[in-house]
Structures are given as structure tokens and as C-alpha cells.
Short mmCIF file of C-alpha atoms and ligand atoms in Angstrom, two decimals:
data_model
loop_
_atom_site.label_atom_id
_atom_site.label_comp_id
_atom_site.label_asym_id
_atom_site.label_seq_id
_atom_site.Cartn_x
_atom_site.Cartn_y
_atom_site.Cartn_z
CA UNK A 17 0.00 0.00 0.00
CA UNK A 18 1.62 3.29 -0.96
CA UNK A 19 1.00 4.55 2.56
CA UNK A 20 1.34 8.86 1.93
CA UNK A 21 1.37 11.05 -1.63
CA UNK A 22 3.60 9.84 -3.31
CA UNK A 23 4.35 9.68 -6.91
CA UNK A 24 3.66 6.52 -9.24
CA UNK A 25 6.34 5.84 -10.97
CA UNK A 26 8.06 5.61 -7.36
CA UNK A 27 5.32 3.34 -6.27
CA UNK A 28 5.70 1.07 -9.99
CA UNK A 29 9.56 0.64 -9.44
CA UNK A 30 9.18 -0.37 -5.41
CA UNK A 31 6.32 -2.82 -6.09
CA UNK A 32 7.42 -4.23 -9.63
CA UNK A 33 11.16 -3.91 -9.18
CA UNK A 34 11.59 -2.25 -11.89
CA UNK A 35 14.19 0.44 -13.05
CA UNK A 36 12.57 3.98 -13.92
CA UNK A 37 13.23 3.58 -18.07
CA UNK A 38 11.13 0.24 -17.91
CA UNK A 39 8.13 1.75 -15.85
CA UNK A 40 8.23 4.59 -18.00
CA UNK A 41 7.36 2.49 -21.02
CA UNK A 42 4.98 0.97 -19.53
CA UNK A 43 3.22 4.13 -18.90
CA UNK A 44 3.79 5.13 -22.28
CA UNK A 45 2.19 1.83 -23.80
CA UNK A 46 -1.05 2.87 -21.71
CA UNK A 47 -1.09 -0.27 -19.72
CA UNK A 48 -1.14 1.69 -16.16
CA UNK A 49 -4.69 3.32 -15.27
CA UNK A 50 -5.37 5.19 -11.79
CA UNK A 51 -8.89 6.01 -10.80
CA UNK A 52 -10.10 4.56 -13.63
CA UNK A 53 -7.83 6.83 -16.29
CA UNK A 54 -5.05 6.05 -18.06
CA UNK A 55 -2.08 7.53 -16.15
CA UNK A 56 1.19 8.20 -18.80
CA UNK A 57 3.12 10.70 -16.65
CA UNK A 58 5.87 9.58 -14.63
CA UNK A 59 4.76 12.11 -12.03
CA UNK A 60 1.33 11.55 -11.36
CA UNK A 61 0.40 11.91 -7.16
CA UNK A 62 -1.23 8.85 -5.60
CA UNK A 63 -1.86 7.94 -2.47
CA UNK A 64 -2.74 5.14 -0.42
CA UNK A 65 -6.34 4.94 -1.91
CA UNK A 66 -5.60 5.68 -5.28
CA UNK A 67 -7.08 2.44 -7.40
CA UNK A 68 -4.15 1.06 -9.60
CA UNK A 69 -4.41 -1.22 -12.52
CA UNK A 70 -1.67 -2.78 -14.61
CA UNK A 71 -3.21 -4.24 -17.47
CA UNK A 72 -6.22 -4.53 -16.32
CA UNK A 73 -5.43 -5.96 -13.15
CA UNK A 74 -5.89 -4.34 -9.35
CA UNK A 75 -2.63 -3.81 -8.04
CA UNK A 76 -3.97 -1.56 -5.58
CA UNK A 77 -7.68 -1.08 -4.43
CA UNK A 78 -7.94 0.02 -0.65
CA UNK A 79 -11.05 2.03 0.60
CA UNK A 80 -10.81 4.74 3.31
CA UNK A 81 -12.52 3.68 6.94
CA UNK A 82 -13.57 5.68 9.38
CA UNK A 83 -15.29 4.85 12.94
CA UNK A 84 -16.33 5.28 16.02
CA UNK A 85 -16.67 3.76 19.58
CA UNK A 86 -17.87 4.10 22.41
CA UNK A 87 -15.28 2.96 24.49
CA UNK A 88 -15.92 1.06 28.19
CA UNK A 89 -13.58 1.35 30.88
CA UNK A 90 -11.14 -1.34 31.23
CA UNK A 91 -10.84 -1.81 26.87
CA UNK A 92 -7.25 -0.66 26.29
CA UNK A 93 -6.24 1.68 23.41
CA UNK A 94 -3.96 -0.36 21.60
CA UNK A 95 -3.90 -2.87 18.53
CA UNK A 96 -2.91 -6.03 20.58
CA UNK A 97 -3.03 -6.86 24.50
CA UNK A 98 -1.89 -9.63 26.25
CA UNK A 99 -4.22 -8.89 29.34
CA UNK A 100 -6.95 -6.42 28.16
CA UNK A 101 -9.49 -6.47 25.88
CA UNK A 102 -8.49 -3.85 22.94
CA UNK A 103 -10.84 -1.33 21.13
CA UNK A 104 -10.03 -3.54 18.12
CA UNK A 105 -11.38 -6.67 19.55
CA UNK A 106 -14.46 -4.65 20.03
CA UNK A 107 -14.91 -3.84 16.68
CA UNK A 108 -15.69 -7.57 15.86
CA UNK A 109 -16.19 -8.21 11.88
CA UNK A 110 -15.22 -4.60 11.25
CA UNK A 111 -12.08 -4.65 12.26
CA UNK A 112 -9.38 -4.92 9.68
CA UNK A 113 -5.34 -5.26 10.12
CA UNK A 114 -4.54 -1.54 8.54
CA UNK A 115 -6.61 0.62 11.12
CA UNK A 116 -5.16 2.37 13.64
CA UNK A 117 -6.44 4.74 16.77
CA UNK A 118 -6.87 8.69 16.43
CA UNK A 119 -5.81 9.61 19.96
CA UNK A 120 -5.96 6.92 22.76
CA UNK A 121 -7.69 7.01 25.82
CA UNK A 122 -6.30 5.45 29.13
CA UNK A 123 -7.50 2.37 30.07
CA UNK A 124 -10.07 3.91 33.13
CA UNK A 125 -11.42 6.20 30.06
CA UNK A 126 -14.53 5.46 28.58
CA UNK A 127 -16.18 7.73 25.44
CA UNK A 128 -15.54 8.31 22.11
CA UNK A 129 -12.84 6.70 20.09
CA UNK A 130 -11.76 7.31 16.09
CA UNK A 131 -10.64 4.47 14.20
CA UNK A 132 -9.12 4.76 10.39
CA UNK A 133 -6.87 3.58 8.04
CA UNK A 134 -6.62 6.89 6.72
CA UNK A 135 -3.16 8.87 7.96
CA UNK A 136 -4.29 12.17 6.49
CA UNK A 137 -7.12 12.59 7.85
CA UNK A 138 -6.21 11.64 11.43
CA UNK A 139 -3.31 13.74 11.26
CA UNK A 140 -5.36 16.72 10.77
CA UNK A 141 -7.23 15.83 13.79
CA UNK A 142 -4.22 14.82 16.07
CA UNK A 143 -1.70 17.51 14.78
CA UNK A 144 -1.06 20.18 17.14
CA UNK A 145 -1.36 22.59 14.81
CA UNK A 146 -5.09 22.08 14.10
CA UNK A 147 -5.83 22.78 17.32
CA UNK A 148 -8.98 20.80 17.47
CA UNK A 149 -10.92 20.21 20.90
CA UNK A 150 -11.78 17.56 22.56
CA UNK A 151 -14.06 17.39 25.22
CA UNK A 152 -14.28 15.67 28.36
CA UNK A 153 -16.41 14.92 30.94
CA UNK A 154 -14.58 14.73 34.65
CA UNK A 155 -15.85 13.39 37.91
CA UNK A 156 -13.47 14.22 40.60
CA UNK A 157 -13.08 12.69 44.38
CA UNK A 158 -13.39 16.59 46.37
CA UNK A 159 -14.85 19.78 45.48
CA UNK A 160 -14.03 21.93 42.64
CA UNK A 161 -13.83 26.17 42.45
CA UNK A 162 -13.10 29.15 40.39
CA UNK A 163 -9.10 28.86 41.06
CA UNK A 164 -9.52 25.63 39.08
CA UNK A 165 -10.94 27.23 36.52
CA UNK A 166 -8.06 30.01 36.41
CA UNK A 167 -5.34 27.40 36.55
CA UNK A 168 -6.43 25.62 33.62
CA UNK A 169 -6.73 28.82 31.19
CA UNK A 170 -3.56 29.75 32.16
CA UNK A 171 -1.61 25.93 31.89
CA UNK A 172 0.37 24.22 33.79
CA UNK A 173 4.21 23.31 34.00
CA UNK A 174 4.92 19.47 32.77
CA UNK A 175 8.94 19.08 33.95
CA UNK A 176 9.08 15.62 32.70
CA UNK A 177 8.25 16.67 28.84
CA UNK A 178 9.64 20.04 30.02
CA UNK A 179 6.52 22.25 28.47
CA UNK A 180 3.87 24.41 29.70
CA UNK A 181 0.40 23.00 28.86
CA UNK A 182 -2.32 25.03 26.43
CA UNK A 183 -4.78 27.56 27.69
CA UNK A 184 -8.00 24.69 28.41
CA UNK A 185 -11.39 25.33 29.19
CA UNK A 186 -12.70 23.98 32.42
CA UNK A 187 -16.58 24.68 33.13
CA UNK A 188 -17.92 23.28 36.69
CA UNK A 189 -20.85 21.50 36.46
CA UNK A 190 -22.07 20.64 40.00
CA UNK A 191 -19.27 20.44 43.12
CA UNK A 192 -17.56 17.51 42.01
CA UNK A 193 -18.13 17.23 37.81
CA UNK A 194 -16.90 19.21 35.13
CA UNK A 195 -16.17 19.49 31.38
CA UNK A 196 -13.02 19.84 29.97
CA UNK A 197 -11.55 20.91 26.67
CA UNK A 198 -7.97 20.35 25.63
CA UNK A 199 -6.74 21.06 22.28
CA UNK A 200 -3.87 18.53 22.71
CA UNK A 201 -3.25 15.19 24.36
CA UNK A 202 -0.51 14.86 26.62
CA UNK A 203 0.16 11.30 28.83
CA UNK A 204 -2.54 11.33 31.67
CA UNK A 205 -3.11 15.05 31.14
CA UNK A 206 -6.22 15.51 32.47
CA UNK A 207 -5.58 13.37 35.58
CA UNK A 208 -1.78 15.16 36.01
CA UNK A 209 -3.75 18.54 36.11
CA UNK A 210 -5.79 17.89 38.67
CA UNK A 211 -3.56 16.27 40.18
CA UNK A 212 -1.63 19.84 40.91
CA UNK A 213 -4.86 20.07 43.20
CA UNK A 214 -4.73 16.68 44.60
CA UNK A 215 -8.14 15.74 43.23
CA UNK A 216 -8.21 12.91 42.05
CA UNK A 217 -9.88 12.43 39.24
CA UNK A 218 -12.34 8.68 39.23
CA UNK A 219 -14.51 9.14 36.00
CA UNK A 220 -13.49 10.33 32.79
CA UNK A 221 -15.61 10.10 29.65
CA UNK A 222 -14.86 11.75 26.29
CA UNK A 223 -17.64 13.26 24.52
CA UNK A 224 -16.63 14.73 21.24
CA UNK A 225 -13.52 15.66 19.01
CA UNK A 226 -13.53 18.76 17.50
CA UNK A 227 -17.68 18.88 16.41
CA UNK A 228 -17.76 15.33 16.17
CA UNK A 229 -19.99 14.14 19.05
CA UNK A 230 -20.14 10.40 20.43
CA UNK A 231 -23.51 8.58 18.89
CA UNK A 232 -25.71 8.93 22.44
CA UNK A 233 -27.04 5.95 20.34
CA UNK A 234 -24.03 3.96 20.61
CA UNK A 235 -23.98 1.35 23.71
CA UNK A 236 -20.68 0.82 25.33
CA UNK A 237 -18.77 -0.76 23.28
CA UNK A 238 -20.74 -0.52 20.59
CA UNK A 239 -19.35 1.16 16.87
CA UNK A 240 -20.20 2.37 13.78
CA UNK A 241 -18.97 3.79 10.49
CA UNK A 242 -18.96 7.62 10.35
CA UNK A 243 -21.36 9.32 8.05
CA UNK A 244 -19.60 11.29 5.26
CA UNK A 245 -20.56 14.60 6.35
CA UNK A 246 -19.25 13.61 9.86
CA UNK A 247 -15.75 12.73 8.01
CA UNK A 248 -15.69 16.06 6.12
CA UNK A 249 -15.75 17.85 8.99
CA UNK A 250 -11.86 17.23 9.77
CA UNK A 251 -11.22 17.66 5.80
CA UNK A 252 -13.77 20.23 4.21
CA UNK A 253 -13.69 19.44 0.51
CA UNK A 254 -13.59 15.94 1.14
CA UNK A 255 -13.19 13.89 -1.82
CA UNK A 256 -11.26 10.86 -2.03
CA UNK A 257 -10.50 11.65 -5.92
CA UNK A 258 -9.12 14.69 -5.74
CA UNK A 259 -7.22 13.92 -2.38
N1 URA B 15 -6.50 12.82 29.97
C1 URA B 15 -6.26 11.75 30.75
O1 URA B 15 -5.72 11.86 31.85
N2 URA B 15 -6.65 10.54 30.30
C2 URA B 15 -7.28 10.35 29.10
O2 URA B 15 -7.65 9.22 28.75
C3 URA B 15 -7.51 11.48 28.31
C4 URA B 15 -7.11 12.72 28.76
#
């Protein structure tokens, strides 16, 4: 699978070990098509969805996948486990080997989880420089006040990755709940910044990403595909052609 943009007659020479002159005559004969037209420059962009034919014959056809889960406690955020169940495992029959996770949750997490085999588009929701939100419900053990509130607009220090966290929103719901929003996702970061007031935090539950919200008609553990508009909204002019 060509895995990013990358040219095709790159991708012809890796996967038919081939030297550039002999790919380019194939191109030239008009036996390579891509999205269903015949592709004769050398430099054409593909990517990992791109449908390739040589002669006739697929020799690459992958469809972009996008879902989402409502992840239980104790399901671990990872491909493989040797103790814990795994988001995949949840997935049942719509799980498939090239997925991977946009932005893991701790185990004691529960909420919404992205799934995709689709690097772009989780990169524009994980990259720091999108900024996108993500929201969080928090239950905490004591009270909470306004100087929470301060302390979290303003950021905290993090020695041990030796950076100062984004301004996040914190909004008190009743004494001991609260939402927060984060526009990045460091280890435990949620629990570490309450943990400046030595509140510890015993439920979290993530409620949307950016304006994606979790399906309130998802069970936990449940899943589903996302609808397209619900894709587009991390990629406006979505369309997997002109990608
Ligand atoms: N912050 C945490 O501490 N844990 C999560 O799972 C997400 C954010």
C-alpha cells in the first residue's frame, strides 16, 4: 500500500522492481490506469487509496474507513493486549489489520474513540497545529472552584516533557463534575492537572472531538462507520478523488 502522496512511478519501481526507463514504457504503452484513467506521466500523485491497474489488473484497491466507539472502561487503546481487551477486539467483523487509533484514551477512560486507516485525515485531527478540541467529561473525588478554573486557562508546567500546557477550558458542572476541553493530548493530562490540586480524578468520559460528538445511540462498546458529512468535517472538501 503506498501509505502517503507519493508519486507513481516511485510506487511502480518499489512494487514491480523495476528500473525507472522500464516503468516509464509501460506508462507510455497505456497499460497503467489510476482512478479509472489512463495515467502516462511519470509524475502523477497517488496515495494510499488511489485504485491502480496494470493491465487490467488491481494492483492496488484500498477504501478509506472511518469509525467510532464508544469505548468502556477497562478496553485498552492499543492494537494487541496480552491482558486487556483492545478497542479492536471490540470492533468484531469490522475490524481490519490496517486501522489504527486517532488519539488513545487510558485504560479507566470510557467515550468516544476514532478508528481509520486513513493517515491524512487523522493527522489533521491529532496535529497540534489544528488545534482541534476535545471534550471531556470529569468526575473528581473533592470539590471543585473558580481557582480551578483560572489554573487551567492559564496551563500548567509538565517538567518531565519540560513544556507548559495550552490555555484549556474547564466549566464546573455541580461540586464535584466538570467538562473539559484540551486542544492537545498529553500522557494522563487531564488526571496530572488535577492532580496539581490533589483531586483525584475517578470518571473520565470523552464526549466529542472537535464537532464530532459520540452517537448517544451507541452502547458501550458498541461502533459504527462515520457518516460522510461527519468525516468532512476534519477535511472540508472531502473527496477521495481529488485527495
Ligand atoms: N487525559 C487523561 O488523563 N486521560 C485520558 O484518557 C484522556 C485525557
Amino acid at each position: 500500500m503506498a501509505s502517503k502522496r507519493s508519486r507513481l512511478d516511485r510506487y511502480l519501481c518499489k512494487q514491480l522492481q523495476l528500473p525507472q526507463k522500464q516503468v516509464r514504457h509501460l506508462l507510455l504503452e497505456g497499460r497503467v490506469s489510476v482512478n479509472g484513467l489512463l495515467a502516462k506521466s511519470m509524475d502523477l500523485q497517488i496515495d494510499e487509496f488511489s485504485l491502480i491497474l496494470l493491465d487490467g489488473k488491481v494492483m492496488q484497491q484500498n477504501v478509506p474507513r472511518y469509525l467510532m466507539l464508544h469505548k468502556p472502561v477497562g478496553v485498552v487503546c492499543a492494537t494487541q493486549d496480552q491482558q486487556h481487551t483492545t478497542v479492536i477486539d471490540l470492533l468484531g467483523e469490522k475490524a481490519t489489520a490496517d486501522l489504527h487509533i486517532v488519539g488513545r484514551l487510558d485504560l479507566n477512560t470510557s467515550g468516544l474513540v476514532l478508528l481509520t486507516n486513513d493517515g491524512r485525515w487523522s493527522r489533521r485531527i491529532m496535529s497540534p497545529e489544528h488545534k482541534v478540541d476535545k471534550c471531556y467529561r470529569v468526575t473528581l473525588q473533592n470539590p471543585l472552584d473558580d481557582a480551578y478554573v483560572k489554573a487551567f486557562a492559564t496551563g500548567f508546567y509538565f517538567g518531565f516533557e519540560d513544556i507548559t500546557t495550552l490555555p484549556a477550558k474547564l466549566e464546573i458542572l455541580t461540586s464535584h463534575s466538570a467538562l473539559v476541553t484540551l486542544q492537545e493530548g498529553r500522557y494522563h493530562q487531564i488526571k496530572r492537572m488535577f492532580g496539581r490540586f490533589r483531586n483525584p480524578v475517578v470518571g473520565l468520559h470523552r464526549l466529542s472531538v472537535g464537532d464530532l460528538r459520540l452517537d448517544t445511540g451507541l452502547q458501550v462498546g458498541e461502533s459504527r462507520a462515520l457518516t460522510p458529512e461527519e468525516v468532512a468535517l476534519f477535511m472540508p472538501a472531502f473527496s477521495h478523488h481529488d485527495r
